[in-house]
Coordinates of C-alpha atoms and ligand atoms in Angstrom, one line a residue:
M1 CA -38.5 35.7 -19.1
M2 CA -37.9 38.1 -16.2
N3 CA -38.0 42.0 -16.2
T4 CA -34.4 43.2 -16.7
L5 CA -35.0 45.8 -16.8
S6 CA -36.6 46.7 -13.6
N7 CA -34.3 44.9 -11.2
Q8 CA -32.3 47.6 -9.9
D9 CA -34.4 50.1 -10.5
R10 CA -36.4 47.5 -7.9
Y11 CA -34.4 48.5 -4.9
L12 CA -33.0 51.5 -5.3
T13 CA -35.3 53.2 -2.5
S14 CA -32.4 51.7 0.2
T15 CA -28.8 51.8 -0.9
P16 CA -27.2 49.0 -1.1
S17 CA -24.3 48.5 1.5
T18 CA -21.5 48.4 -0.2
H19 CA -19.5 47.5 2.4
Q20 CA -19.9 43.3 2.1
I21 CA -19.0 43.7 -2.2
Q22 CA -15.8 46.6 -0.6
S23 CA -14.5 43.0 1.3
L24 CA -15.4 40.5 -1.2
F25 CA -13.1 43.1 -3.5
D26 CA -10.9 42.5 -0.9
L27 CA -10.0 38.9 -1.7
V28 CA -9.5 39.2 -5.2
A29 CA -7.8 42.4 -5.4
H30 CA -4.6 43.6 -4.2
D31 CA -4.1 47.3 -3.4
N32 CA -7.5 47.7 -4.5
I33 CA -6.9 46.4 -7.9
A34 CA -8.0 43.6 -9.5
S35 CA -8.3 41.8 -13.0
I36 CA -9.5 38.9 -14.5
E37 CA -5.9 36.4 -13.8
T38 CA -7.0 37.6 -10.0
I39 CA -10.4 36.7 -9.9
Q40 CA -9.7 33.4 -11.7
Q41 CA -6.8 32.3 -9.4
R42 CA -9.7 32.7 -6.6
I43 CA -12.0 30.8 -8.3
A44 CA -9.3 28.4 -9.5
K45 CA -8.6 28.2 -5.5
C46 CA -11.9 26.8 -4.9
G47 CA -12.4 24.0 -7.2
L48 CA -14.4 25.9 -9.5
S49 CA -13.7 28.3 -13.0
L50 CA -15.3 30.9 -15.1
D51 CA -16.8 28.6 -16.8
D52 CA -19.4 28.0 -14.0
Y53 CA -22.6 28.2 -15.1
R54 CA -23.2 30.0 -12.8
L55 CA -21.0 32.5 -13.7
R56 CA -22.4 33.3 -17.2
T57 CA -23.0 37.1 -16.4
M58 CA -19.4 38.1 -14.9
R59 CA -17.5 36.4 -16.9
T60 CA -19.0 38.0 -20.4
R61 CA -18.4 40.9 -18.3
L62 CA -14.5 40.4 -17.9
E63 CA -14.1 40.0 -20.9
E64 CA -14.6 43.1 -21.3
Y65 CA -11.7 44.2 -18.6
K66 CA -8.9 41.8 -20.4
N67 CA -5.5 43.6 -19.5
K68 CA -7.6 46.1 -17.5
P69 CA -7.2 46.9 -13.9
I70 CA -10.7 46.1 -12.2
D71 CA -11.1 48.8 -9.7
I72 CA -13.9 48.3 -7.1
D73 CA -17.2 49.9 -9.2
A74 CA -15.7 48.0 -12.2
F75 CA -16.1 44.4 -10.0
T76 CA -19.7 45.9 -8.8
E77 CA -21.0 45.7 -12.2
I78 CA -19.0 43.0 -13.0
V79 CA -21.0 40.9 -10.5
R80 CA -24.1 42.8 -9.1
E81 CA -26.1 40.4 -11.2
E82 CA -24.5 37.2 -9.8
L83 CA -24.0 38.0 -5.8
L84 CA -24.7 35.7 -4.0
A85 CA -23.0 32.9 -6.3
V86 CA -20.5 35.1 -6.3
K87 CA -20.3 35.4 -2.7
K88 CA -20.5 31.5 -2.2
I89 CA -18.0 31.2 -4.6
L90 CA -15.2 33.4 -2.7
S91 CA -16.1 33.6 0.9
H92 CA -15.8 29.6 1.3
Q93 CA -19.1 28.6 1.1
L94 CA -19.4 26.0 -0.9
V95 CA -19.6 22.3 0.3
I96 CA -16.2 21.6 0.8
P97 CA -14.8 24.9 1.7
E98 CA -11.0 24.6 2.6
W99 CA -10.5 22.7 -0.9
Q100 CA -7.3 23.2 -1.4
E101 CA -6.4 21.4 2.0
F102 CA -8.9 18.4 0.9
C103 CA -7.1 18.2 -2.0
Q104 CA -4.1 18.2 -0.6
I105 CA -5.8 14.6 1.1
I106 CA -6.7 13.3 -1.8
L107 CA -3.9 13.6 -3.8
K108 CA -1.8 11.7 -0.8
I109 CA -4.6 8.8 -0.8
F110 CA -4.0 8.3 -4.5
N111 CA 0.0 8.2 -4.2
E112 CA -1.3 5.8 -1.5
V113 CA -2.7 3.1 -3.7
D114 CA -0.6 3.5 -6.8
P115 CA 2.0 1.2 -6.1
N116 CA -0.7 -1.5 -5.6
H117 CA -0.4 -3.9 -8.5
S118 CA -2.7 -6.4 -7.3
G119 CA -5.9 -7.9 -8.9
R120 CA -5.6 -8.9 -12.7
N121 CA -7.1 -7.1 -15.8
A122 CA -10.2 -8.7 -17.5
N123 CA -10.0 -11.3 -19.7
Y124 CA -12.9 -12.7 -21.3
I125 CA -12.0 -10.0 -24.2
P126 CA -8.9 -8.8 -26.1
V127 CA -10.3 -4.9 -25.4
L128 CA -10.4 -5.5 -22.0
R129 CA -7.0 -7.8 -21.6
D130 CA -4.5 -5.3 -23.4
A131 CA -5.4 -2.9 -21.7
D132 CA -2.9 -1.2 -20.0
P133 CA -3.0 -2.2 -15.9
E134 CA -1.1 0.8 -15.3
K135 CA -3.9 3.1 -15.4
W136 CA -4.9 5.1 -12.2
G137 CA -6.7 7.7 -11.8
V138 CA -9.1 9.4 -9.2
A139 CA -12.5 12.5 -10.2
L140 CA -14.3 14.0 -7.8
C141 CA -16.8 16.5 -8.3
T142 CA -19.0 17.7 -5.4
V143 CA -22.2 19.2 -5.6
S144 CA -21.5 22.7 -5.3
G145 CA -19.6 22.1 -8.6
Q146 CA -15.6 22.1 -7.1
R147 CA -13.5 19.5 -9.1
Y148 CA -10.5 17.6 -9.0
S149 CA -8.7 14.9 -10.4
I150 CA -4.9 13.3 -10.6
G151 CA -4.0 11.3 -13.0
D152 CA -5.2 9.2 -15.6
V153 CA -8.6 11.0 -16.3
D154 CA -9.4 11.2 -19.0
V155 CA -8.7 8.3 -20.6
Y156 CA -12.4 6.8 -22.2
H157 CA -12.5 3.4 -21.2
S158 CA -16.1 1.0 -21.3
I159 CA -18.6 1.1 -18.4
Q160 CA -19.3 -2.2 -18.0
S161 CA -21.1 -2.7 -15.2
V162 CA -21.1 0.6 -14.2
S163 CA -23.9 1.6 -17.2
K164 CA -26.8 -0.5 -15.3
P165 CA -27.8 1.8 -12.2
L166 CA -28.1 4.1 -14.7
S167 CA -30.3 2.0 -16.9
Y168 CA -32.2 1.2 -13.6
A169 CA -32.3 4.9 -13.3
Y170 CA -33.0 5.8 -17.0
A171 CA -35.7 2.6 -17.2
L172 CA -37.9 4.0 -13.8
N173 CA -38.6 7.7 -15.0
K174 CA -39.3 6.1 -18.5
E175 CA -42.0 2.8 -16.8
G176 CA -42.7 3.7 -13.3
V177 CA -40.8 2.5 -10.5
D178 CA -44.1 -0.6 -10.5
F179 CA -44.3 -1.7 -13.5
T180 CA -40.1 -2.1 -13.4
H181 CA -40.4 -3.5 -10.5
Q182 CA -42.6 -6.3 -11.5
F183 CA -39.9 -8.0 -13.3
V184 CA -36.5 -6.8 -11.7
G185 CA -36.3 -7.6 -7.3
T186 CA -34.5 -5.4 -5.1
E187 CA -32.6 -8.3 -3.0
P188 CA -29.0 -8.6 -2.6
S189 CA -28.0 -11.7 -4.6
G190 CA -24.8 -12.8 -2.7
S191 CA -23.3 -14.6 -5.9
P192 CA -21.5 -12.9 -8.5
F193 CA -22.7 -11.0 -11.3
N194 CA -23.6 -13.6 -14.4
D195 CA -24.4 -16.4 -11.8
L196 CA -28.1 -18.1 -13.2
R197 CA -30.1 -17.9 -10.0
L198 CA -33.3 -16.5 -10.4
M199 CA -35.6 -15.3 -6.9
P200 CA -38.0 -18.3 -5.6
D201 CA -40.1 -15.3 -7.6
R202 CA -38.7 -16.0 -11.0
R203 CA -37.6 -12.2 -11.0
P204 CA -33.8 -11.5 -11.5
F205 CA -32.5 -10.0 -7.7
N206 CA -32.1 -6.7 -8.4
P207 CA -30.7 -3.9 -11.9
S208 CA -27.1 -4.9 -10.6
V209 CA -26.9 -8.4 -11.5
N210 CA -26.1 -9.3 -15.5
A211 CA -29.8 -10.7 -14.5
G212 CA -31.4 -8.2 -13.5
A213 CA -29.2 -5.8 -16.2
L214 CA -31.0 -8.2 -18.9
M215 CA -33.7 -7.7 -18.2
V216 CA -34.1 -3.7 -17.4
A217 CA -32.6 -4.1 -21.2
A218 CA -35.6 -5.4 -22.4
L219 CA -37.9 -2.8 -20.2
I220 CA -36.2 -0.7 -22.1
A221 CA -36.1 -2.0 -25.1
S222 CA -39.8 -3.4 -25.0
G223 CA -41.1 0.5 -24.1
S224 CA -39.8 1.4 -27.5
P225 CA -40.4 -1.0 -30.2
E226 CA -40.0 1.7 -33.0
K227 CA -36.8 2.0 -31.9
S228 CA -33.7 -0.3 -33.2
A229 CA -31.2 -0.9 -29.6
R230 CA -28.8 1.2 -31.1
E231 CA -31.0 4.1 -31.2
L232 CA -31.3 3.2 -27.6
T233 CA -28.7 3.0 -26.9
Q234 CA -27.9 6.6 -28.2
D235 CA -30.7 7.5 -25.9
I236 CA -29.2 6.5 -23.1
M237 CA -25.7 7.8 -24.3
D238 CA -27.5 11.4 -24.3
F239 CA -29.1 11.1 -20.1
W240 CA -25.4 10.1 -19.8
F241 CA -24.2 13.1 -21.4
A242 CA -26.2 15.1 -19.7
L243 CA -26.0 12.7 -16.7
S244 CA -22.2 14.0 -16.9
G245 CA -21.7 17.8 -17.3
E246 CA -22.8 17.9 -20.9
S247 CA -19.4 19.2 -21.5
E248 CA -17.3 15.6 -23.1
V249 CA -18.7 13.3 -25.6
V250 CA -19.7 9.5 -24.6
N251 CA -18.5 7.3 -26.8
F252 CA -19.5 4.1 -28.0
S253 CA -16.8 1.4 -28.7
Q254 CA -18.2 -1.1 -31.9
E255 CA -14.8 -3.1 -30.8
T256 CA -15.7 -4.1 -26.9
M257 CA -19.5 -4.4 -28.6
E258 CA -18.8 -7.4 -30.7
S259 CA -16.3 -8.9 -28.7
E260 CA -19.0 -8.5 -25.8
L261 CA -21.3 -10.7 -28.4
S262 CA -19.1 -13.0 -29.6
T263 CA -18.6 -14.0 -25.8
A264 CA -22.0 -13.9 -24.8
H265 CA -22.6 -17.5 -24.2
N266 CA -23.6 -17.0 -20.5
N267 CA -25.9 -14.0 -21.0
F268 CA -27.7 -15.9 -23.6
A269 CA -28.5 -18.8 -21.3
I270 CA -29.5 -15.8 -18.7
A271 CA -31.5 -14.7 -21.1
Y272 CA -33.9 -18.1 -22.5
L273 CA -33.7 -17.8 -18.6
L274 CA -36.4 -15.5 -17.3
Q275 CA -37.7 -15.9 -21.0
G276 CA -39.1 -19.5 -20.4
N277 CA -39.2 -18.6 -16.5
K278 CA -42.0 -15.3 -16.1
G279 CA -41.2 -14.6 -19.7
L280 CA -40.1 -11.0 -21.2
P281 CA -41.6 -7.7 -20.5
R282 CA -44.6 -6.9 -23.7
D283 CA -42.7 -10.6 -25.0
V284 CA -39.9 -8.2 -26.5
D285 CA -37.3 -9.9 -28.9
L286 CA -35.3 -11.4 -26.7
N287 CA -32.0 -10.4 -29.7
K288 CA -32.3 -6.5 -28.7
M289 CA -32.4 -7.2 -25.2
I290 CA -29.3 -8.8 -25.4
E291 CA -27.8 -6.8 -27.9
L292 CA -29.2 -3.6 -25.9
Y293 CA -27.2 -4.2 -22.8
L294 CA -24.0 -5.3 -24.0
S295 CA -23.9 -1.7 -26.1
C296 CA -24.2 -0.7 -22.2
C297 CA -21.8 -2.2 -21.4
S298 CA -19.6 -0.8 -24.4
I299 CA -20.6 3.0 -23.6
E300 CA -17.0 4.4 -23.1
M301 CA -16.6 8.0 -20.9
T302 CA -13.6 8.4 -18.6
S303 CA -12.9 9.2 -14.6
S304 CA -13.1 12.3 -15.0
M305 CA -16.9 12.6 -16.6
L306 CA -18.2 9.4 -14.4
S307 CA -17.3 11.4 -11.7
V308 CA -19.7 14.4 -12.5
A309 CA -22.5 11.5 -12.7
A310 CA -22.3 10.8 -9.5
A311 CA -22.3 14.2 -8.3
T312 CA -25.4 14.4 -10.5
L313 CA -26.7 12.0 -8.2
A314 CA -25.3 13.1 -4.6
N315 CA -27.0 15.8 -5.1
G316 CA -30.0 14.3 -6.2
G317 CA -30.8 14.0 -9.7
I318 CA -29.5 18.1 -10.7
C319 CA -26.3 18.2 -12.0
P320 CA -23.7 20.8 -9.7
I321 CA -22.1 21.5 -13.5
T322 CA -25.2 22.6 -16.0
G323 CA -27.4 22.8 -13.5
K324 CA -30.3 21.0 -14.8
Q325 CA -32.6 18.4 -13.5
V326 CA -31.4 15.4 -15.4
L327 CA -33.4 13.0 -12.7
S328 CA -36.2 12.9 -9.8
A329 CA -34.5 12.7 -6.0
E330 CA -37.1 9.7 -5.7
I331 CA -35.5 8.0 -8.3
V332 CA -31.7 9.1 -7.5
K333 CA -32.8 7.9 -4.0
K334 CA -33.7 4.5 -5.3
T335 CA -31.0 4.5 -7.5
L336 CA -28.7 4.6 -4.5
A337 CA -30.1 1.9 -2.4
V338 CA -30.1 -0.4 -5.6
M339 CA -25.9 0.5 -5.8
Q340 CA -25.6 0.2 -2.2
F341 CA -26.2 -3.4 -1.9
S342 CA -25.8 -4.6 -5.1
G343 CA -23.0 -2.2 -6.9
M344 CA -20.4 -3.9 -5.6
Y345 CA -21.3 -8.1 -7.3
D346 CA -20.9 -10.6 -4.8
N347 CA -18.4 -7.9 -2.3
A348 CA -21.8 -5.7 -2.1
G349 CA -22.2 -6.4 2.0
T350 CA -18.8 -6.3 3.2
F351 CA -18.3 -2.8 1.1
L352 CA -21.0 -1.1 2.9
F353 CA -19.8 -3.0 6.7
E354 CA -16.0 -1.1 5.4
V355 CA -16.7 2.1 2.9
G356 CA -20.7 3.0 3.7
L357 CA -20.8 4.3 0.6
P358 CA -23.3 3.1 -2.7
A359 CA -20.8 2.1 -5.9
K360 CA -20.7 0.8 -8.8
S361 CA -17.9 -0.9 -10.5
G362 CA -17.4 -2.4 -13.8
V363 CA -14.5 -4.8 -15.1
A364 CA -13.5 -2.3 -17.2
G365 CA -11.4 -1.3 -14.1
A366 CA -14.2 1.9 -13.1
V367 CA -15.4 2.5 -9.5
M368 CA -18.0 5.0 -9.2
A369 CA -18.9 5.9 -5.9
V370 CA -21.5 8.8 -4.2
V371 CA -21.1 10.4 -0.7
P372 CA -24.6 11.8 -0.8
N373 CA -25.2 15.4 -0.6
V374 CA -21.6 15.7 -0.2
M375 CA -19.5 14.5 -4.4
G376 CA -19.5 11.9 -6.0
F377 CA -16.3 11.0 -7.6
A378 CA -14.5 7.9 -9.5
T379 CA -11.9 5.5 -10.2
F380 CA -10.0 4.7 -12.8
S381 CA -7.9 1.6 -12.6
P382 CA -8.2 -1.7 -14.9
R383 CA -6.3 -4.4 -11.9
L384 CA -9.6 -6.5 -10.6
D385 CA -10.0 -8.2 -7.4
T386 CA -11.7 -12.2 -7.7
Y387 CA -14.8 -10.0 -7.2
G388 CA -14.7 -7.6 -10.4
N389 CA -14.0 -4.7 -8.8
S390 CA -11.0 -2.7 -8.9
V391 CA -8.5 -3.3 -6.9
R392 CA -7.3 -0.2 -6.6
G393 CA -10.2 1.4 -6.3
V394 CA -12.0 0.0 -3.6
A395 CA -8.3 0.6 -2.1
F396 CA -9.1 4.0 -2.4
C397 CA -12.9 4.1 -1.2
H398 CA -11.7 2.6 2.2
K399 CA -8.6 5.0 3.3
L400 CA -11.3 7.7 1.9
V401 CA -13.6 6.9 4.3
D402 CA -10.7 6.2 7.0
R403 CA -9.5 10.2 6.8
F404 CA -13.5 11.2 6.1
T405 CA -16.3 10.9 8.3
F406 CA -17.9 10.0 4.9
H407 CA -19.0 6.3 5.7
M408 CA -23.0 6.6 5.9
Y409 CA -23.0 5.6 9.9
D410 CA -20.2 7.7 10.6
S411 CA -23.0 10.0 11.4
L412 CA -24.1 7.4 14.1
S413 CA -21.4 8.4 15.7
G414 CA -21.9 11.7 17.8
G415 CA -19.1 13.3 17.6
R416 CA -16.9 10.5 18.8
T417 CA -14.9 9.1 15.2
G418 CA -12.0 9.7 16.9
C419 CA -11.3 12.8 14.9
K420 CA -11.4 12.0 10.8
F421 CA -11.4 15.3 9.4
D422 CA -15.3 15.9 8.1
P423 CA -14.4 18.4 5.6
R424 CA -18.0 19.9 4.8
E425 CA -18.7 23.6 5.1
S426 CA -22.0 22.9 7.8
Q427 CA -19.3 21.1 9.9
H428 CA -16.5 23.8 9.5
N429 CA -18.7 27.0 10.8
Q430 CA -20.1 23.7 13.9
K431 CA -16.2 23.9 14.5
Q432 CA -16.3 27.3 15.5
R433 CA -19.5 27.5 16.9
D434 CA -18.6 25.0 19.5
L435 CA -15.1 26.6 20.7
S436 CA -16.8 29.8 21.1
D437 CA -19.7 27.7 23.4
I438 CA -17.3 26.0 25.8
R439 CA -15.3 29.2 26.0
W440 CA -18.5 30.6 26.9
A441 CA -19.7 27.4 29.3
L442 CA -16.1 27.9 30.8
S443 CA -16.9 31.1 32.4
Y444 CA -19.6 29.9 33.9
G445 CA -17.7 26.7 35.4
D446 CA -19.3 24.1 33.3
R447 CA -18.6 20.4 34.3
Y448 CA -17.4 19.0 30.5
A449 CA -16.3 22.6 29.4
T450 CA -13.5 22.3 32.2
K451 CA -12.9 19.3 31.8
I452 CA -11.3 19.7 28.2
Y453 CA -9.4 22.7 30.5
D454 CA -8.0 20.6 32.3
L455 CA -6.9 18.1 30.1
A456 CA -5.5 20.8 27.8
M457 CA -3.4 22.1 30.6
T458 CA -2.3 19.3 32.5
T459 CA -1.0 17.3 28.7
M460 CA 0.1 21.0 27.8
V461 CA 2.5 21.0 30.8
D462 CA 3.5 17.6 30.9
I463 CA 4.8 18.1 27.2
C464 CA 6.6 21.0 28.6
I465 CA 8.4 19.3 31.1
A466 CA 9.5 16.7 29.4
D467 CA 10.9 19.0 26.9
T468 CA 13.1 22.2 28.7
D469 CA 12.6 24.0 24.7
I470 CA 8.9 25.5 25.4
E471 CA 8.1 28.1 27.4
L472 CA 5.8 28.7 29.4
D473 CA 4.8 31.8 27.6
V474 CA 3.3 29.3 24.6
I475 CA 1.2 27.7 26.9
K476 CA 0.0 30.6 28.2
N477 CA -1.3 32.2 25.4
V478 CA -3.0 28.8 24.0
L479 CA -5.0 28.6 27.1
E480 CA -5.9 32.5 27.0
E481 CA -7.3 31.8 23.2
I482 CA -9.2 28.8 24.5
V483 CA -10.8 30.9 27.4
G484 CA -11.2 34.3 25.4
T485 CA -9.4 36.9 28.7
K486 CA -6.1 37.0 30.2
I487 CA -4.6 33.9 33.0
A488 CA -2.0 34.9 35.2
R489 CA 1.6 34.3 34.1
S490 CA 2.1 32.6 38.3
E491 CA -0.7 30.9 38.3
L492 CA 0.2 28.7 35.0
R493 CA 3.9 28.8 36.6
D494 CA 2.2 27.2 39.9
F495 CA 0.7 24.6 38.7
A496 CA 4.0 23.8 36.2
L497 CA 6.2 23.5 39.3
A498 CA 3.7 21.5 41.6
R499 CA 4.0 19.1 38.3
Q500 CA 7.4 19.3 38.5
S501 CA 8.2 18.4 42.1
K502 CA 5.9 15.7 42.1
A503 CA 7.6 14.0 38.9
L504 CA 10.7 14.6 41.4
A505 CA 9.3 12.4 44.1
E506 CA 7.5 9.8 42.2
T507 CA 9.1 7.6 39.8
V508 CA 6.4 7.5 36.7
S509 CA 6.7 10.4 34.8
P510 CA 3.9 13.2 34.1
F511 CA 3.8 12.8 30.3
D512 CA 3.1 9.2 31.3
V513 CA 0.4 10.0 34.1
T514 CA -1.3 12.3 31.6
L515 CA -1.3 9.5 28.6
K516 CA -3.1 7.4 31.2
N517 CA -5.6 10.1 31.8
L518 CA -6.3 11.1 28.8
S519 CA -6.8 7.6 27.8
S520 CA -9.5 7.0 30.3
E521 CA -11.0 9.9 29.6
K522 CA -11.7 9.7 26.1
E523 CA -14.6 7.7 26.2
A524 CA -16.0 11.1 28.3
L525 CA -14.4 13.1 25.4
D526 CA -15.7 13.8 21.9
D527 CA -13.8 14.9 18.6
N528 CA -14.4 18.8 19.2
G529 CA -13.1 18.1 23.0
R530 CA -10.0 16.0 21.5
E531 CA -9.7 18.2 18.7
I532 CA -9.4 20.5 21.5
I533 CA -6.9 19.3 23.7
F534 CA -4.8 18.2 20.6
E535 CA -4.3 21.0 18.3
S536 CA -3.4 23.0 22.2
V537 CA -0.6 20.6 22.5
F538 CA -0.1 20.9 19.3
R539 CA 1.0 23.9 19.0
V540 CA 3.0 23.7 21.8
A541 CA 4.8 21.6 20.3
C542 CA 5.3 23.8 16.9
A543 CA 5.7 26.7 18.7
D544 CA 9.3 26.9 17.9
G545 CA 9.0 26.7 14.1
E546 CA 9.5 23.1 13.9
V547 CA 8.1 19.1 14.6
E548 CA 11.4 17.6 16.4
T549 CA 11.2 13.9 16.5
E550 CA 10.8 13.3 20.1
E551 CA 8.2 16.0 19.5
Y552 CA 6.9 14.0 17.1
D553 CA 6.8 10.4 19.5
M554 CA 4.9 12.6 21.9
L555 CA 2.2 14.0 19.8
L556 CA 1.6 10.5 18.3
R557 CA 1.3 9.2 21.9
I558 CA -1.5 11.7 22.9
S559 CA -3.1 11.2 19.5
E560 CA -3.1 7.1 20.2
A561 CA -4.5 8.3 23.7
L562 CA -6.4 10.4 22.7
G563 CA -8.5 7.8 20.4
I564 CA -7.7 9.9 17.3
Y565 CA -6.3 8.3 14.2
A566 CA -3.1 7.8 13.3
G567 CA -2.8 9.2 10.6
I568 CA -4.3 12.9 11.5
V569 CA -1.1 13.4 13.2
D570 CA 0.7 13.8 10.0
L571 CA -2.0 15.3 8.0
E572 CA -1.4 18.2 11.1
I573 CA 2.4 18.1 10.6
N574 CA 2.2 18.4 6.8
R575 CA -0.9 21.0 7.8
F576 CA 1.5 22.9 9.9
K577 CA 4.5 22.9 7.2
R578 CA 2.5 24.6 4.1
K579 CA 1.6 27.7 6.7
Q580 CA 5.3 27.8 7.7
A581 CA 5.7 27.7 3.8
R582 CA 3.6 30.6 3.0
Ligands
LIG601 N1 -20.3 -6.3 -20.3 C1 -20.0 -8.3 -19.2 C2 -20.7 -8.8 -18.8 O1 -22.3 -8.7 -18.9 C3 -19.6 -7.4 -17.9 C4 -20.1 -7.0 -17.0 C5 -19.7 -5.8 -15.8 O2 -19.2 -5.3 -15.4 N2 -19.4 -7.0 -15.0 O3 -20.4 -10.4 -18.5

C-alpha cells in the first residue's frame, strides 16, 4: 500500500494552482455553488455514472454533502484524490467527447433498423423458436466506460455462438497458443458453422465453427480432468462475469442445455469425426466435450452485459467498468482476428468487406462487435438471415459504419471518407488544430488553404445570389472566422456583384457553375477542407434561424457535389435544431 499520509504533504512546497480547479468547478456549479445533483448530471451527460470505479472516493465524500451546497473549497476536497479522472470526465476528454450527440445518432440508427422484420427465429429448439421475435436492443460501452443503451438490452438470452471466441480466449490463456493450435486452425471455412468438413491437416478450420468450438471445449475439459463439465462451465461463466463488468449475474439455462443436447445429432457427428481423425486432446471423454460446448452455448446474458465484454476486448483486455485486466492484449489480438475472419459464420468475408469490424453472432439473435480502441457494442433481435446472423444486428452494423469512420480501413482514406463522422477524442482536437493551421497557412498564401477559402466564399456568395434572403454580412462573418482577421465588406460586395452580372450575361446560374466546380475539385479536398466549405455554407443558410426547403435542397446538392455522405446534412440540421432549442 502507498503511504496515504504523504500524498498532500509532498507537494506543499509548491502552491497548487487553483484556477484549473475553478474551471472544473464552473462546469458543475451555478452561481458558484454545486450539489450532488449538478455533479451527477454533468457526469451522466458524458455517459458515465457516479458509480464509476475511478470516482470511488469522490462518491463517498459526496455522501457527506447530501442536501448541502458545495462551494469551491468543498469541491476541491471532494475531488482532490481523483483529480485527473475528474478532469478527464468533466472536461470532455473521454474517448467520445460529444457523448450526447453520438447517442442521438445511435438512437436514430436504432429507429431506422427497428421496422426491419425480415428473417426468422432459429427453430431447432423450442426456447429459440418461441422467443419473442419483436425484441430489439442495442447497448454500447466505450473504452472510457461510457455507456448507452436502447430497447431490450436487459433481456437474458442464451449467448450460443457468441461463447465461441471467448471460450477460445479462455483456452489460449490456460493452454497457450501453440498447444491450442495443434488442435484448431486459423482459416476461414467458407462453410456453414455446423459443417463437417475439416482442413487437409484434419484440424477444424477455426474456433468459430462448431468443429473448432468443440475442439476448444475438449482442450478446456482435458486440461482440468478433476472438474465436471458443469464446474468448468461455471469457471467460464466467472470469466464472462469479469469480462462484462462484474455487476450483473451471468445465468445458465438448463432448458436450453437439455434441448440442445437432445437435438445435438450433428454435433455428435462432428465430435466422432474429430475423435476418429486426429483424436481429442489428452483423450478427453467425447461426452464431456459435447456437454461443455453445449453448456457454453446455454449461458445466458443480456446485450448490456455483452457490450461491456466487447468493450473489454476493444480495450485490449482491461474491463473499462472495473479497470481489471481480464485478458492479455496478446490474447485479445488473436481473439479479435478470429472474430474478424470467422465470427459471422460463412458471411464473415462479406461482413468484413462491408462493415470492417470483428464481430460474433449467435443463433439466439445476439451480435457482439468491437471497434478496437473505441468501444464494444451488442445487439439483440432474434430474427436471423440465412447464415444464422441477426438481421437487425447486421443492419445496425452497416448503418453504424455508414455514419462513423469505424470500418477498420476507413483510416486508409487519408482523411477522405466523404465526411463520415469520427467521434473520437483525438479527432475532435485534430479538427480544431486543422482549422487554425489553415488560418495560419492562408496568411502566407498556401495554395491548398487558399483553394478552401475561395471555394467557401464562392459557394456562399452563390447561394446568396440564388436565395435573396441571405445577407452579405453573414458571409463576411463566416469568412472572418475562417481567416481569423477582418475582411473588407467592399471587397466581398464587388465579388458578389461581379458574379451576379456574370450570371445575368450567361444562361447557366452561378450556383450550377459552383456545383460543377466543387465536384471537379472534390478529389483534391480532404474531409477537413470539405467540412470547412460545407459548414460555412450551412451556417450562411441557417443564419436566419431556419432551414427552408429551398435552402435544404441547395445544401443537399452542395454536399453531393463535395462527395459528403448524404446522411450528414440531416445530422447537421438536427444538430442545428437542437442548438436552437437550447
Ligand atoms: N448451439 C447451436 C449448435 O451448436 C448453435 C450455435 C450457434 O449459435 N451457431 O448447433
